[in-house]
Short mmCIF file of C-alpha atoms in Angstrom, two decimals:
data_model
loop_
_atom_site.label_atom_id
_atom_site.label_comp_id
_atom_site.label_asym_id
_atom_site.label_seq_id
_atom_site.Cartn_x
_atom_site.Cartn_y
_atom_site.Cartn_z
CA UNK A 103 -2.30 39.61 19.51
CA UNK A 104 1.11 38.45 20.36
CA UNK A 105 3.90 37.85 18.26
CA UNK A 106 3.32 33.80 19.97
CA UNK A 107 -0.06 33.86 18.77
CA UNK A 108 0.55 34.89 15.15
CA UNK A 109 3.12 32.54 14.53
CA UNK A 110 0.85 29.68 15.90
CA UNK A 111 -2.00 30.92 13.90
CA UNK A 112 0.34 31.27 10.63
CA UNK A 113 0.92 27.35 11.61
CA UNK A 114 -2.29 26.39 11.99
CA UNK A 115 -3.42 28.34 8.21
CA UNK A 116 -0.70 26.37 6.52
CA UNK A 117 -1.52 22.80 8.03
CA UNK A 118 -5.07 23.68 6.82
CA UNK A 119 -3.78 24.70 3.65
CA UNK A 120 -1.78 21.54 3.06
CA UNK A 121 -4.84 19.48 4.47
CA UNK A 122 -7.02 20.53 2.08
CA UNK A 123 -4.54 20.00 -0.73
CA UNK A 124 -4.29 16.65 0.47
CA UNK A 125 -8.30 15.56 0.99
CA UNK A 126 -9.45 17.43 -1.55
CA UNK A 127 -9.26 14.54 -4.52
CA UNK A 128 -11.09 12.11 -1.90
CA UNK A 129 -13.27 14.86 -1.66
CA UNK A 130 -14.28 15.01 -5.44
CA UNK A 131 -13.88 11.22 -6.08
CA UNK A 132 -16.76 10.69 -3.47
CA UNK A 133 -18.83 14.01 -5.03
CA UNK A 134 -18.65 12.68 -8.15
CA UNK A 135 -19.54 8.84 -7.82
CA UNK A 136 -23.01 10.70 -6.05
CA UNK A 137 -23.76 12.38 -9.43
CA UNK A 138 -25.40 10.91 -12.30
CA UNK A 139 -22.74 9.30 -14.86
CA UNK A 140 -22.09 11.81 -17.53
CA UNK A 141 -22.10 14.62 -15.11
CA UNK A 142 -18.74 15.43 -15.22
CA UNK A 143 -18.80 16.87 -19.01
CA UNK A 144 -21.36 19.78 -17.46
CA UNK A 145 -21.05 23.24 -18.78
CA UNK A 146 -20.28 24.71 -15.71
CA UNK A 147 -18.91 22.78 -14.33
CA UNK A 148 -19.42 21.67 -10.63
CA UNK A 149 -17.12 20.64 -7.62
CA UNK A 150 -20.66 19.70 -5.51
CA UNK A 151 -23.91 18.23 -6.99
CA UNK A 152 -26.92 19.84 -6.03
CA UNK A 153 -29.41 17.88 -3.16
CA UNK A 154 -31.63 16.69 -5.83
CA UNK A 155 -29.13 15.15 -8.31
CA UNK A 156 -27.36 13.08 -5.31
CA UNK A 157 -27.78 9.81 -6.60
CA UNK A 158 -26.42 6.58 -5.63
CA UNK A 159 -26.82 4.38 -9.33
CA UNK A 160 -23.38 4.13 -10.01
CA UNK A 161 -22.75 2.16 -6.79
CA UNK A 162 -25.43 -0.05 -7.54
CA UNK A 163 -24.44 -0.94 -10.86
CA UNK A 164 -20.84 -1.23 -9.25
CA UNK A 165 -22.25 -3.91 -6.92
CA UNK A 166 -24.64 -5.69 -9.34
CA UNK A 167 -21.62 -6.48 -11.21
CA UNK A 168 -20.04 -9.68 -9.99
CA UNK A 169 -16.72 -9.52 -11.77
CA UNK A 170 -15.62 -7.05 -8.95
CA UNK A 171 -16.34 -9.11 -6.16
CA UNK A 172 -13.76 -11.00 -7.90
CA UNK A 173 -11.01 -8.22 -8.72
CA UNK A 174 -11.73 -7.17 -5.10
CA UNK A 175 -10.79 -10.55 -3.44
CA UNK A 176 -8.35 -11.21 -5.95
CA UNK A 177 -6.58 -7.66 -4.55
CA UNK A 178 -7.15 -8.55 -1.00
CA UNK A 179 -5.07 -12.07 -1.39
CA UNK A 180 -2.03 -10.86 -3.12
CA UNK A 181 -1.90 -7.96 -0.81
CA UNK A 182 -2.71 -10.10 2.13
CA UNK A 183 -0.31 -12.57 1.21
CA UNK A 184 2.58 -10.27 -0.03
CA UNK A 185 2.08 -8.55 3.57
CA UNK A 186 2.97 -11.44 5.51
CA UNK A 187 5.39 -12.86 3.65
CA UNK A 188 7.27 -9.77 3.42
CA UNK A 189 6.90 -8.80 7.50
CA UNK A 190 7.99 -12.74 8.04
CA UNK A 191 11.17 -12.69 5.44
CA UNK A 192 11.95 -8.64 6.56
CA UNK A 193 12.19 -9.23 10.24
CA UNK A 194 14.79 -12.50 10.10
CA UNK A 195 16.73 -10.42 7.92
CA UNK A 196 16.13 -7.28 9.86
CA UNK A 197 17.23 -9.62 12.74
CA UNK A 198 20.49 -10.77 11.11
CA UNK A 199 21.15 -7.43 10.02
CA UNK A 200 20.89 -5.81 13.69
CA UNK A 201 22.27 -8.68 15.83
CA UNK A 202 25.26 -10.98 13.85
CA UNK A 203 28.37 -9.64 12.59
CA UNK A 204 29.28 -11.83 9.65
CA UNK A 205 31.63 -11.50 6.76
CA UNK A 206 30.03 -9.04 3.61
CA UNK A 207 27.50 -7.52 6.38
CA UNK A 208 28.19 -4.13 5.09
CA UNK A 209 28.07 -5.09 1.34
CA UNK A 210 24.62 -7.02 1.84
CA UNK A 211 23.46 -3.69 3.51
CA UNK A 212 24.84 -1.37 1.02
CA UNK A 213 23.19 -3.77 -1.80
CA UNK A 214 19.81 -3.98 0.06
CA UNK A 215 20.01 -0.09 0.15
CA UNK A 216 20.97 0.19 -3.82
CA UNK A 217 17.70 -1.89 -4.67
CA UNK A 218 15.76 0.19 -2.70
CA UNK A 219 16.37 2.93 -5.15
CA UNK A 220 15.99 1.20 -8.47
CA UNK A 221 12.79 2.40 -10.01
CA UNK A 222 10.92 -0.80 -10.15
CA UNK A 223 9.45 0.03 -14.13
CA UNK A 224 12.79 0.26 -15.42
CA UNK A 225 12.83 -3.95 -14.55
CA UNK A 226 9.72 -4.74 -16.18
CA UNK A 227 11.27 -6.63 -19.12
CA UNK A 228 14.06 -8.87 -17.23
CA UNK A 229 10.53 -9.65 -14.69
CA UNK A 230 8.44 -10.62 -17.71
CA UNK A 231 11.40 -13.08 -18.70
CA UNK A 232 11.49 -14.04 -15.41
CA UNK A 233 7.81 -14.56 -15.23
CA UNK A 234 7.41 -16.80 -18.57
CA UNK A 235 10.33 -19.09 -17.15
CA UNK A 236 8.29 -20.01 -13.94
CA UNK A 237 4.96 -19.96 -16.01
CA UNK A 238 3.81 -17.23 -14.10
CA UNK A 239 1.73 -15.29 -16.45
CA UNK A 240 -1.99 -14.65 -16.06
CA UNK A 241 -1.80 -15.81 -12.69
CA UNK A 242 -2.11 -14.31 -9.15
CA UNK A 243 1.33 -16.69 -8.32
CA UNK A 244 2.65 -13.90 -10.80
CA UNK A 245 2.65 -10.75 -8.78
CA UNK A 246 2.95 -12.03 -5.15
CA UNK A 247 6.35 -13.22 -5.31
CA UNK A 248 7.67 -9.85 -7.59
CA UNK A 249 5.49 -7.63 -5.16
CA UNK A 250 7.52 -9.10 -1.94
CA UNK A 251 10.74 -8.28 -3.67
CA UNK A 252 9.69 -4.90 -3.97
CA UNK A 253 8.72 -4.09 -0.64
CA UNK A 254 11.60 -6.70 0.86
CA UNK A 255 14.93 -4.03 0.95
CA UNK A 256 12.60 -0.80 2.54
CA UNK A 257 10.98 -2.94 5.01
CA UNK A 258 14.64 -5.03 5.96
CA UNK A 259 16.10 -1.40 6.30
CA UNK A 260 13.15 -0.10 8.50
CA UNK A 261 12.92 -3.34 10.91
CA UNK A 262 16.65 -3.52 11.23
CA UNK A 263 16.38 0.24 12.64
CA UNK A 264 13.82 -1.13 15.04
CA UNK A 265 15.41 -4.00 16.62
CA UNK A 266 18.45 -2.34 17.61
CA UNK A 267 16.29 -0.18 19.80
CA UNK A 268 15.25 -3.69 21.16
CA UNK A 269 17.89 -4.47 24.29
CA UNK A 270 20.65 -7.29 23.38
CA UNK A 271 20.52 -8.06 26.87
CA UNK A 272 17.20 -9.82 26.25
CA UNK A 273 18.94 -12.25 24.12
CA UNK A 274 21.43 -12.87 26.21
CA UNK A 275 18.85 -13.73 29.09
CA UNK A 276 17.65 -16.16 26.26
CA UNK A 277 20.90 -18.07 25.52
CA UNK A 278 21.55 -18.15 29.22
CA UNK A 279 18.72 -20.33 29.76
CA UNK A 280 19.59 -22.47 26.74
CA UNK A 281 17.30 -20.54 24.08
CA UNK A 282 18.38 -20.77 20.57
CA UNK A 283 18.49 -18.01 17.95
CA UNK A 284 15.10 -18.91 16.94
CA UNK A 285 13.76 -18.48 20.18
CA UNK A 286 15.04 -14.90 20.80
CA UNK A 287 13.59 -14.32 17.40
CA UNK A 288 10.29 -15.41 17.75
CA UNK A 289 9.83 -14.94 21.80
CA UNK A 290 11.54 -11.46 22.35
CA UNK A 291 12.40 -9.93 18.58
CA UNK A 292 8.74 -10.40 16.75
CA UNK A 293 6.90 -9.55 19.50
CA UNK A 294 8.42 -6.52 20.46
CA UNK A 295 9.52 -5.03 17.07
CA UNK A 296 5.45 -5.43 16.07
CA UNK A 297 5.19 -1.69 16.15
CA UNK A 298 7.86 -1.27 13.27
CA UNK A 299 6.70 -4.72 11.42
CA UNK A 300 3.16 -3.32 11.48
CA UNK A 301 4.44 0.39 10.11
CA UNK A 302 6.04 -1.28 7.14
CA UNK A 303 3.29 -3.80 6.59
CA UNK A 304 1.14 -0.72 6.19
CA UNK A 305 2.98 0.36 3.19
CA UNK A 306 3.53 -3.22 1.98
CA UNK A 307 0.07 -3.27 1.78
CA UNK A 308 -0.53 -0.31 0.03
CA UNK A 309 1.86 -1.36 -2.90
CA UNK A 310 0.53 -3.97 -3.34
CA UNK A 311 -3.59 -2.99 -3.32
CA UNK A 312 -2.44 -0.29 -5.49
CA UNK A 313 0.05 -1.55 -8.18
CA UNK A 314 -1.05 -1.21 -11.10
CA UNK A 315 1.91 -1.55 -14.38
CA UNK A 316 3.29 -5.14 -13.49
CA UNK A 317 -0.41 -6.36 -12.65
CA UNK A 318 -1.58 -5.12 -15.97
CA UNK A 319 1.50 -6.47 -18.03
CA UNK A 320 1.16 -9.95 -16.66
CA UNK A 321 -2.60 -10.96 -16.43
CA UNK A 322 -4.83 -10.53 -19.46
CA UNK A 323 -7.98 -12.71 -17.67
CA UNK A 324 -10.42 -9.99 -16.53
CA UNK A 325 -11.73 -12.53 -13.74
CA UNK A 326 -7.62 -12.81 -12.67
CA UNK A 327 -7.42 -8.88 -12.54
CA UNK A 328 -6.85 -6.53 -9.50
CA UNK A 329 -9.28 -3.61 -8.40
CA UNK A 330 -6.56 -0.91 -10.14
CA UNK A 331 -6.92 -2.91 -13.53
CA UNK A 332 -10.80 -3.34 -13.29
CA UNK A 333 -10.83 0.48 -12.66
CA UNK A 334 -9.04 1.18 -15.67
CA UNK A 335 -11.23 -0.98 -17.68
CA UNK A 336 -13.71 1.79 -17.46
CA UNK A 337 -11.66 3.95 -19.30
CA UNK A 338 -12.50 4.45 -23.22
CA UNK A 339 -14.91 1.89 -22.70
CA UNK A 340 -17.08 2.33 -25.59
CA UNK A 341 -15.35 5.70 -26.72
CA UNK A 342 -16.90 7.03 -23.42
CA UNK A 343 -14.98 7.48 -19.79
CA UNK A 344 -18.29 6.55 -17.29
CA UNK A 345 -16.42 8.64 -14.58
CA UNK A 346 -19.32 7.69 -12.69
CA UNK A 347 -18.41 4.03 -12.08
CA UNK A 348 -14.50 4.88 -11.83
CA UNK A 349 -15.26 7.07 -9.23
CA UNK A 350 -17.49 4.73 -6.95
CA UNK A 351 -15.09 1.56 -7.43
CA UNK A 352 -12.47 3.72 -6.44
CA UNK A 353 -14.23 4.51 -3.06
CA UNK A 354 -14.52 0.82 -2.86
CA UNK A 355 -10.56 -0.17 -3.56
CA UNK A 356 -10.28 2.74 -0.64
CA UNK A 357 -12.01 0.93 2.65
CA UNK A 358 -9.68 -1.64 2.90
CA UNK A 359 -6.78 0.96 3.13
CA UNK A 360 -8.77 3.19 5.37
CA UNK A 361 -9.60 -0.16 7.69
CA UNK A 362 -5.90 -0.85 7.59
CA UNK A 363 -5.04 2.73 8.44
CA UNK A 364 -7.53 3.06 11.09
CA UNK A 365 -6.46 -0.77 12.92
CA UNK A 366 -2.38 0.24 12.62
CA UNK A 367 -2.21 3.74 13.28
CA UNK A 368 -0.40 3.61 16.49
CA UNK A 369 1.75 1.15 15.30
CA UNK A 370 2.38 3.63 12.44
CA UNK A 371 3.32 6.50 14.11
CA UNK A 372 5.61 4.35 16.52
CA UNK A 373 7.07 2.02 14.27
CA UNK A 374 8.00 5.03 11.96
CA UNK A 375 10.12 7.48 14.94
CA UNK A 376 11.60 4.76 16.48
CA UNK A 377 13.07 3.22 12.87
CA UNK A 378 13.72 6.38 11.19
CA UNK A 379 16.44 7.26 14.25
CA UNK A 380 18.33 3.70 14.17
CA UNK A 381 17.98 3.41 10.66
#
């Protein structure tokens, strides 16, 4: 074996290594939302169930309930909704960022890059203030608006990386023919910086489908909640943890991510090379 090969295969043991590091919670999530609730307290206890204990009962009690057809939609629209407003309100600003040269540029950069590493906990208690002055408690209105905030200063820094790959020349053919700044943004900018828009989207989305402290400090009505809150609802229910249920709502909250994953991937790997180096 040469020295080539055994450096390759050395590769190839850690990526596998890593890989299973990585799948191996999905793995037991899905294993244990087969067994029968309780199962997890077993004396051994067991990474697999055995054939005959598969069971699927705590999906069907998961989908008998209709209070999580609710928490599911409810987590689709503020993640749906904090997506596009955030790819709409990143990209003009992206835009500015990349293209104009303006007085306090590099401040308004510097500041967008500060927020971005604020820990976003730490401004619970000025958001709850801000929340009971625009009546926004115990209502979906409540997290869409914080939620684009959050994602806003990452996703500005990551589009403004893309569209400076994007040729100026473009917009110059654009004002030649009498285009205005608003057509070189939506005509030539939007359409071709949809690999980077659709990379950051993809994480937009996921902080929003997954957020979980700000959802749970500002709605209290169980039929306002989103999937993370419903799922934690399970816990000391009763005095009792039905890990059961957790587990097979929890492969539910995951299809719309995998669905995303799977429809964006080539954005994502695209969007993510090409910003990284201009950013």
């Amino acid at each position: 074996m040469t020295k080539k090969t055994l450096r390759q295969t050395g590769i190839n043991f850690i990526l596998l290594s890593m890989l299973s590091l990585v799948i191996m919670p999905m793995i037991y999530m899905v294993s244990t939302s087969l067994k029968p609730n309780g199962a997890l307290y077993e004396f051994p206890p067991r990474f697999f169930p055995h054939l005959d204990e598969l069971t699927i009962e705590n999906y069907i009690y998961i989908i008998r309930q209709g209070k999580y057809y609710i928490n599911f939609l409810n987590s689709i629209l503020v993640s749906g909704i904090t997506v596009l407003l955030a790819a709409f309100i990143a990209s003009a600003l992206g835009f500015c960022m990349a293209r104009f040269h303006f007085t306090g540029k590099k401040i308004l950069f510097a500041f967008i890059l500060l927020t971005m590493i604020i820990p976003g906990t730490t401004l619970i208690v000025p958001q709850y203030e801000l929340a009971v002055k625009l009546k926004a408690i115990n209502n979906l209105w409540g997290l869409i608006p914080f939620y684009v905030a959050w994602v806003i200063p990452y996703s500005t820094f990551m589009i403004k990386g893309f569209v400076e790959t994007i040729p100026s020349e473009l917009d110059e053919a654009i004002y030649m023919d009498g285009g205005s700044v608003f057509t070189v943004f939506f005509k030539i900018i939007l359409p071709l910086a949809k690999p980077g828009i659709a990379s950051v989207s993809i994480f937009n989305f996921l902080t929003a489908w997954e957020e979980y402290p700000w959802a749970n400090t500002v709605i209290n009505d169980n039929l306002k909640r989103t999937l993370p809150i419903a799922i934690s609802g399970f816990f000391g229910q009763h005095q009792f943890t039905q890990w059961g249920y957790v587990f097979a709502l929890s492969v539910f909250s995951l299809i719309p991510i995998l669905l995303v994953f799977i429809f964006c991937q080539r954005f994502f790997v695209a969007g993510l090379t090409t910003g990284s180096v201009k950013g």
